[in-house]
Coordinates of C-alpha atoms and ligand atoms in Angstrom, one line a residue:
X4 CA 0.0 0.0 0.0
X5 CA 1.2 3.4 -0.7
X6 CA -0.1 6.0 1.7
X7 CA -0.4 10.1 0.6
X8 CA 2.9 10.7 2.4
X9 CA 5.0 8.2 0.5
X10 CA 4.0 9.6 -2.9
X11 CA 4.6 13.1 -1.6
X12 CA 8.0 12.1 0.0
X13 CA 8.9 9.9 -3.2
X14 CA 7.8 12.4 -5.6
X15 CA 9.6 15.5 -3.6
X16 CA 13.0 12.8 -4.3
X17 CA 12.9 12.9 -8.0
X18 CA 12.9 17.2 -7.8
X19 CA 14.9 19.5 -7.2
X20 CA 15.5 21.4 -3.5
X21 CA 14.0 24.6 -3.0
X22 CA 16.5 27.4 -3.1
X23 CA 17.5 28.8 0.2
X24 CA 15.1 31.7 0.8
X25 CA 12.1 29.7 -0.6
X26 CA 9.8 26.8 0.5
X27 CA 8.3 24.7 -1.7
X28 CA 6.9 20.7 -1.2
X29 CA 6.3 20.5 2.7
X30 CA 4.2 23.1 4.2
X31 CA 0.2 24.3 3.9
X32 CA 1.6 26.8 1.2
X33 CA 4.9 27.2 -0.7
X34 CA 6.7 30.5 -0.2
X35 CA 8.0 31.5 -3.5
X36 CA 10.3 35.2 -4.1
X37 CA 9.4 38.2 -2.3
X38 CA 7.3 36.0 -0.2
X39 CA 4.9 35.1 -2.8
X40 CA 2.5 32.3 -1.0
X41 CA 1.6 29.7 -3.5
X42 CA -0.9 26.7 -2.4
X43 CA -3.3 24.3 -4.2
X44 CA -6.4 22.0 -2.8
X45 CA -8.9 19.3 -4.5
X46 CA -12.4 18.3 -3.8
X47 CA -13.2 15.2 -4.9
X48 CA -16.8 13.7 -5.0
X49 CA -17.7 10.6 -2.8
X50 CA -14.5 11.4 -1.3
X51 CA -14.4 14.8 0.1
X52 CA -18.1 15.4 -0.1
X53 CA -21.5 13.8 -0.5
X54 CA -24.5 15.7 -2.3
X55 CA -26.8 14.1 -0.4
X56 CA -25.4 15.7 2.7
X57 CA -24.9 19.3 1.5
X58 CA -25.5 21.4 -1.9
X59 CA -23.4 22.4 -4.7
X60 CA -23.0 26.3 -3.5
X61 CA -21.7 24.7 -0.2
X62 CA -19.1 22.4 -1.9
X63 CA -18.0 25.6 -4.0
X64 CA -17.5 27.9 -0.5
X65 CA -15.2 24.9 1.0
X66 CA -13.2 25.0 -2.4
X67 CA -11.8 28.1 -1.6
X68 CA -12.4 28.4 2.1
X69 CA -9.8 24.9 2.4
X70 CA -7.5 27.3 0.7
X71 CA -7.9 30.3 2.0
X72 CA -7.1 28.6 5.5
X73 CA -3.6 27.3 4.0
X74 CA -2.7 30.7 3.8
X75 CA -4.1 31.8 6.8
X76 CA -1.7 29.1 8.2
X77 CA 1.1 30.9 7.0
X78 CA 0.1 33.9 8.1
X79 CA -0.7 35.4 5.1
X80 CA -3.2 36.9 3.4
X81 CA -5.1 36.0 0.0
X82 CA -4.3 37.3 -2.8
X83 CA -6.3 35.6 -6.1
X84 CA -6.9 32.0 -6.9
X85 CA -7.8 29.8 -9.9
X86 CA -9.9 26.9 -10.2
X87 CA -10.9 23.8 -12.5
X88 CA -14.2 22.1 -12.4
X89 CA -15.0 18.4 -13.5
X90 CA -18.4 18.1 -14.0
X91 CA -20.3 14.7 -14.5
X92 CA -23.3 14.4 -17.2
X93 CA -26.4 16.4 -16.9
X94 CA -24.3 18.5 -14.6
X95 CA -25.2 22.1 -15.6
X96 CA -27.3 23.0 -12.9
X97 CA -25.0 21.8 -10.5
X98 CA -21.9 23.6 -11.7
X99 CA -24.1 26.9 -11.3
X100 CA -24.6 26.3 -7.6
X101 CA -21.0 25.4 -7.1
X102 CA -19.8 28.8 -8.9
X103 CA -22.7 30.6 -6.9
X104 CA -20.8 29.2 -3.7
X105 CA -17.2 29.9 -5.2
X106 CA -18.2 33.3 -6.1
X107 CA -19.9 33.9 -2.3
X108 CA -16.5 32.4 -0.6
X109 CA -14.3 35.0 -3.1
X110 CA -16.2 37.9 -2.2
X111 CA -16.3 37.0 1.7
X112 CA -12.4 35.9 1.8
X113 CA -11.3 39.1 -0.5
X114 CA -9.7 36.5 -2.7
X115 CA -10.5 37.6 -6.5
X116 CA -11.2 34.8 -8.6
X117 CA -9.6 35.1 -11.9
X118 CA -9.3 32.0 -13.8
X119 CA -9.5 28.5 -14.0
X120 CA -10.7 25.6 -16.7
X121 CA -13.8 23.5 -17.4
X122 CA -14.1 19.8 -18.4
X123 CA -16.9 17.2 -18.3
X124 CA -15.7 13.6 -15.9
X125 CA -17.1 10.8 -13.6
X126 CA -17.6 12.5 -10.9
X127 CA -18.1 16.3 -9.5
X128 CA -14.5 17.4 -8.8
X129 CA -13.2 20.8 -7.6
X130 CA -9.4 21.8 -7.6
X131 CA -8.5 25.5 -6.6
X132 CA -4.8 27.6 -7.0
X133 CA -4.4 30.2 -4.8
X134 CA -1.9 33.0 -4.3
X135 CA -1.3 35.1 -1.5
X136 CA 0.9 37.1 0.5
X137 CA 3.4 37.0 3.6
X138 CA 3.5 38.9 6.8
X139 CA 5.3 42.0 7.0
X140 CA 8.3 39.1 9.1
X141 CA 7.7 36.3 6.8
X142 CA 6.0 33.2 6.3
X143 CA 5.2 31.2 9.2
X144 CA 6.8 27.4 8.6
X145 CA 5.7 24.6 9.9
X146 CA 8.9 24.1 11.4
X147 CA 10.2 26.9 13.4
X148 CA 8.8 25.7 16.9
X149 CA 11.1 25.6 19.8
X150 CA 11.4 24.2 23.5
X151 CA 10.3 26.4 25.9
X152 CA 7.5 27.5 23.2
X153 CA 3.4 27.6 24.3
X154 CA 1.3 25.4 21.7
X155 CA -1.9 27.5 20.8
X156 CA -5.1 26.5 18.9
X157 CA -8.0 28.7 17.2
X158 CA -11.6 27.9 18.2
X159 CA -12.8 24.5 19.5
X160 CA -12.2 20.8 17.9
X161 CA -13.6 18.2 16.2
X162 CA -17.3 19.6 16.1
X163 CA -17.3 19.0 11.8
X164 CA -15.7 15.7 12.2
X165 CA -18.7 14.8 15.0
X166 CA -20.9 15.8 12.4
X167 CA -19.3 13.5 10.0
X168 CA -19.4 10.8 12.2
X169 CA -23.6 11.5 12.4
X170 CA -24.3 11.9 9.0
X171 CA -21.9 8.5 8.2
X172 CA -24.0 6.9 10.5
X173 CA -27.6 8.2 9.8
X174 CA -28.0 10.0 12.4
X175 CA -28.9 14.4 12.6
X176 CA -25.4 16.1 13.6
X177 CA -25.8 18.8 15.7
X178 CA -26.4 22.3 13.3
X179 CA -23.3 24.2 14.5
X180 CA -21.2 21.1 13.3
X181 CA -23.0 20.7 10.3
X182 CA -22.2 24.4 8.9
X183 CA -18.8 24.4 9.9
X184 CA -18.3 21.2 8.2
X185 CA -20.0 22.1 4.7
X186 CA -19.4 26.0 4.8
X187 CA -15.7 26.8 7.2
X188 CA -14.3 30.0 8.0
X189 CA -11.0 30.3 7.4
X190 CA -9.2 31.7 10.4
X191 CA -7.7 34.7 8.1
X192 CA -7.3 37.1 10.7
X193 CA -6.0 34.7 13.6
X194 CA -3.1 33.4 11.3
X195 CA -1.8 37.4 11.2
X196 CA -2.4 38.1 14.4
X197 CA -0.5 34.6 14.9
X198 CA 2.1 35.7 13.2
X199 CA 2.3 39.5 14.8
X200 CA 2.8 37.8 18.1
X201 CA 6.0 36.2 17.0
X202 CA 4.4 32.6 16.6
X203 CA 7.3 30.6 15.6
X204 CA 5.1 27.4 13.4
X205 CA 1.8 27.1 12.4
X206 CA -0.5 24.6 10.4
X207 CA -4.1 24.8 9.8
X208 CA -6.0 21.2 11.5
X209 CA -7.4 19.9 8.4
X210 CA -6.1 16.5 9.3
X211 CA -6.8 16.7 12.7
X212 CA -4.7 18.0 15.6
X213 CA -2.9 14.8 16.8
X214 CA -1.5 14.5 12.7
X215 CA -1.3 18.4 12.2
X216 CA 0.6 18.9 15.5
X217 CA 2.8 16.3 14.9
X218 CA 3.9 17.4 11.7
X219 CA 5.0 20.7 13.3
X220 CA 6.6 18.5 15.9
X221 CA 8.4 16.5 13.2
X222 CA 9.4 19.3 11.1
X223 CA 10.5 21.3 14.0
X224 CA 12.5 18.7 15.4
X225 CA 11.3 18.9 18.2
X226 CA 8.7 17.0 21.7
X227 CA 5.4 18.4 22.5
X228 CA 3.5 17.5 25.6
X229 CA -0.3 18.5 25.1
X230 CA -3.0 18.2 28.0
X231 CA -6.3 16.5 27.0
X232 CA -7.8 18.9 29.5
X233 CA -7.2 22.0 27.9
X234 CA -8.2 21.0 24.3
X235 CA -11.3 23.3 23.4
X236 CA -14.5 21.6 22.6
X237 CA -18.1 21.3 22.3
X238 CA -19.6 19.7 25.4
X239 CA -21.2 16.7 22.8
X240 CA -17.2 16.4 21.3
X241 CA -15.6 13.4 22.6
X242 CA -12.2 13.7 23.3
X243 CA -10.7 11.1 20.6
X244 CA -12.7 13.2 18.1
X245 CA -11.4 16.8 19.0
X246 CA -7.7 14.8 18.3
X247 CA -8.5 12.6 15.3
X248 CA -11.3 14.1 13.2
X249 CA -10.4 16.2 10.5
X250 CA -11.9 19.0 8.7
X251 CA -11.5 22.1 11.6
X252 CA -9.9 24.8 9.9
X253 CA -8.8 26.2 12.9
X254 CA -5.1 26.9 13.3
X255 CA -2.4 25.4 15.9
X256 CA 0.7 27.7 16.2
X257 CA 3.3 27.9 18.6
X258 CA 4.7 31.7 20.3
X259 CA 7.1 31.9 23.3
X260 CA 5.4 34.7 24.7
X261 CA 1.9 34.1 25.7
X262 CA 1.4 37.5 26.8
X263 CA 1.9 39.0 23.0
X264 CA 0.0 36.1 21.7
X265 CA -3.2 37.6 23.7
X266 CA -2.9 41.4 23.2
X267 CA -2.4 40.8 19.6
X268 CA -5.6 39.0 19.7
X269 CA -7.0 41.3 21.8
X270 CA -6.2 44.2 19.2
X271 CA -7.9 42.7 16.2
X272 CA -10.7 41.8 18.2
X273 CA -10.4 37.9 18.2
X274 CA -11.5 35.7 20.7
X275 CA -8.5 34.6 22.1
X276 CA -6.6 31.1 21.4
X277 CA -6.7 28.6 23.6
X278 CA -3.3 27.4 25.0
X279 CA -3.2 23.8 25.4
X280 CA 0.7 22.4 26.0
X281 CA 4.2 23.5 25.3
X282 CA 7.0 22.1 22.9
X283 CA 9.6 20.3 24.7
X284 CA 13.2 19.3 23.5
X285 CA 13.0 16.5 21.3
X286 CA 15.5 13.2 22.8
X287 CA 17.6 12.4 19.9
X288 CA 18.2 15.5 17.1
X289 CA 15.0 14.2 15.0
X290 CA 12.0 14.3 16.4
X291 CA 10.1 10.7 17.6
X292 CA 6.9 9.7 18.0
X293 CA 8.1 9.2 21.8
X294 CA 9.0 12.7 22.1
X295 CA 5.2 13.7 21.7
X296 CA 3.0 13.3 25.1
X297 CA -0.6 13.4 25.5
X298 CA -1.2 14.4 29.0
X299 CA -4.7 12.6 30.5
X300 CA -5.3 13.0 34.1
X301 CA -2.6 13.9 34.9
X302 CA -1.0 10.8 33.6
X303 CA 1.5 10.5 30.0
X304 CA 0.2 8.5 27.5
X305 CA 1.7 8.0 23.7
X306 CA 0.1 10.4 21.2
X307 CA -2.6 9.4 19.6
X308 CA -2.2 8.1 16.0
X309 CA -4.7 7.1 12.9
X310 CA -6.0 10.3 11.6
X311 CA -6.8 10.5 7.9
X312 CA -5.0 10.1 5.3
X313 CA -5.6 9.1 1.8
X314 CA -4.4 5.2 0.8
X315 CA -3.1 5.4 -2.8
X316 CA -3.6 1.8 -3.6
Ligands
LIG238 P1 -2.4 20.6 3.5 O1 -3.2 19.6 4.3 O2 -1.9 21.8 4.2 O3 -3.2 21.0 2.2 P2 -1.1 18.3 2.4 O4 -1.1 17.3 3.6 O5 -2.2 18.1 1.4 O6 -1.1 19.8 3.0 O7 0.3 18.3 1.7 C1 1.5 18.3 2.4 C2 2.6 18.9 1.5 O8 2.8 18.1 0.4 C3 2.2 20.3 1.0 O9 3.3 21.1 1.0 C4 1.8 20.0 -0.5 O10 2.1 21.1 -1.3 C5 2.6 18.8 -0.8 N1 1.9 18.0 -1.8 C6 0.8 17.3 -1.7 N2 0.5 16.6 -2.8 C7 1.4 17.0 -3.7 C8 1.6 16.6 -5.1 N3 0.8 15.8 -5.8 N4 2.7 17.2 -5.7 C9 3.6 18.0 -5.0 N5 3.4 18.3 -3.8 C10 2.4 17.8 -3.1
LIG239 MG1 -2.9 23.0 5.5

């Protein structure tokens, strides 16, 4: 079986290395010269979505939104994006409500829409470019956390993937979940004030935050030791949901000043992130799955693994 991350790791083999003062394969958006952000995300029918569970407009918003918020995780800000449209037979109507949603999300995130391409395929498929720009300090990498650093997160966890889990299983998810599942707010002005506050890595939880922290971890070479109690949730969230499920949006950045973390918060008028661990040194020089803790009760216990990720065959 090949999983997402070996093709991704093979494929980054066979290219070149990004020059020193750009990144390209490796975080939620490459940073290209004079800080150009650069980032691309598909939706794929009976994969990503369901039409029986939301409409077209919806699936056209999340297009861009899951974009937008790769930016945002950067600390950036959007700039223009592109995108192609597969569309199965009999499809017209459908590709209207999907540009009406498309054209909703562009006005809402300031994100002009300026190109893209058409064709006609199995199934109802949705792949968006975008562009943006850094903050005024840079880009924020996924791999600039240090010990001694506070782990933040944006909002509260795992309410779309609980919804997920409802509609998989026939049951009626809870509204709240439900919208922020089919229509998500990219957390645009969190990421800047983020990275105002000196936030040292960042990552948007589309994977969930037990994956998306651990690729900071791993990329930063560095521990983190996270307590269960702090992790912000709906009361009707379980636990294992807030860490697995996928689909948040929110972001998880790391700052080693708390204090600047919540005034720049404050200043922009942003609910304030919740701070939920620190990063620790990592054992050996690259980071192990050892060197990241889940703290439940008071008690360690190994960090939890088996989020999604896409099987290639
Ligand atoms: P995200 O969840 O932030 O969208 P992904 O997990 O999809 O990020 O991708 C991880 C990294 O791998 C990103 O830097 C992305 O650009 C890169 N990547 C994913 N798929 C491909 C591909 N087919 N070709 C080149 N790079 C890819
Ligand atoms: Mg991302």
């Amino acid at each position: 079986m090949t999983s997402e991350f070996e093709f991704i790791d093979r494929l980054r083999m066979r290219l070149p290395s990004a020059t020193d003062d750009q990144v390209w394969i490796g975080d939620d958006a490459a940073v290209l010269e004079n800080g150009q952000l650069f980032a691309t995300d598909v939706l794929v029918e009976g994969v990503h979505f369901d039409l029986a569970w939301c409409d077209a407009a919806a699936v056209g918003w999340k297009a861009l939104a899951v974009n937008v918020s790769d930016i945002a995780a950067m600390g950036g800000s959007p700039t223009a994006a592109v995108v192609s449209v597969v569309v199965p037979p009999g499809g017209g109507p459908l590709a209207d409500d999907l540009g009406a949603g498309l054209a909703e999300a562009s006005e809402v995130f300031g994100c002009a829409l300026v190109g893209g391409d058409t064709s006609t395929g199995p199934a109802l498929v949705v792949s968006v470019a975008i562009l943006g720009t850094s903050p005024a300090a840079g880009a924020v990498l996924r791999s600039g956390a240090r010990a001694g650093d506070a782990v933040f997160v944006t909002g509260t966890l795992g309410s779309p993937a609980a919804a997920l889990d409802a509609l998989e299983t026939g049951e009626v998810p809870v509204p709240e979940g439900a919208a922020r599942l089919h229509r998500p707010v990219p957390r645009l002005g969190e990421g800047a004030a983020a990275a105002d506050a000196g936030a040292t890595s960042m990552i948007d939880i589309s994977d969930g935050l037990a994956a998306d922290l651990g690729h900071i971890a791993g990329q930063s070479g560095v521990g983190v030791r996270v307590d269960a109690d702090w992790i912000p949730r709906e009361p009707d969230v379980p636990l294992a949901v807030a860490l697995r499920g996928g689909d948040d949006y929110e972001l998880c950045f790391t700052a080693p000043d708390p204090m600047q973390v919540g005034d720049a918060f404050l200043s922009r008028r942003l609910s304030p992130p919740t701070r939920i661990g620190e990063i620790v040194a990592a054992r050996s020089e690259a980071s192990a799955p050892s060197d990241l803790v889940l703290v439940v009760e008071g008690q360690s216990t190994p960090w939890p693994t088996g989020s999604w990720e896409h099987e290639l065959d």
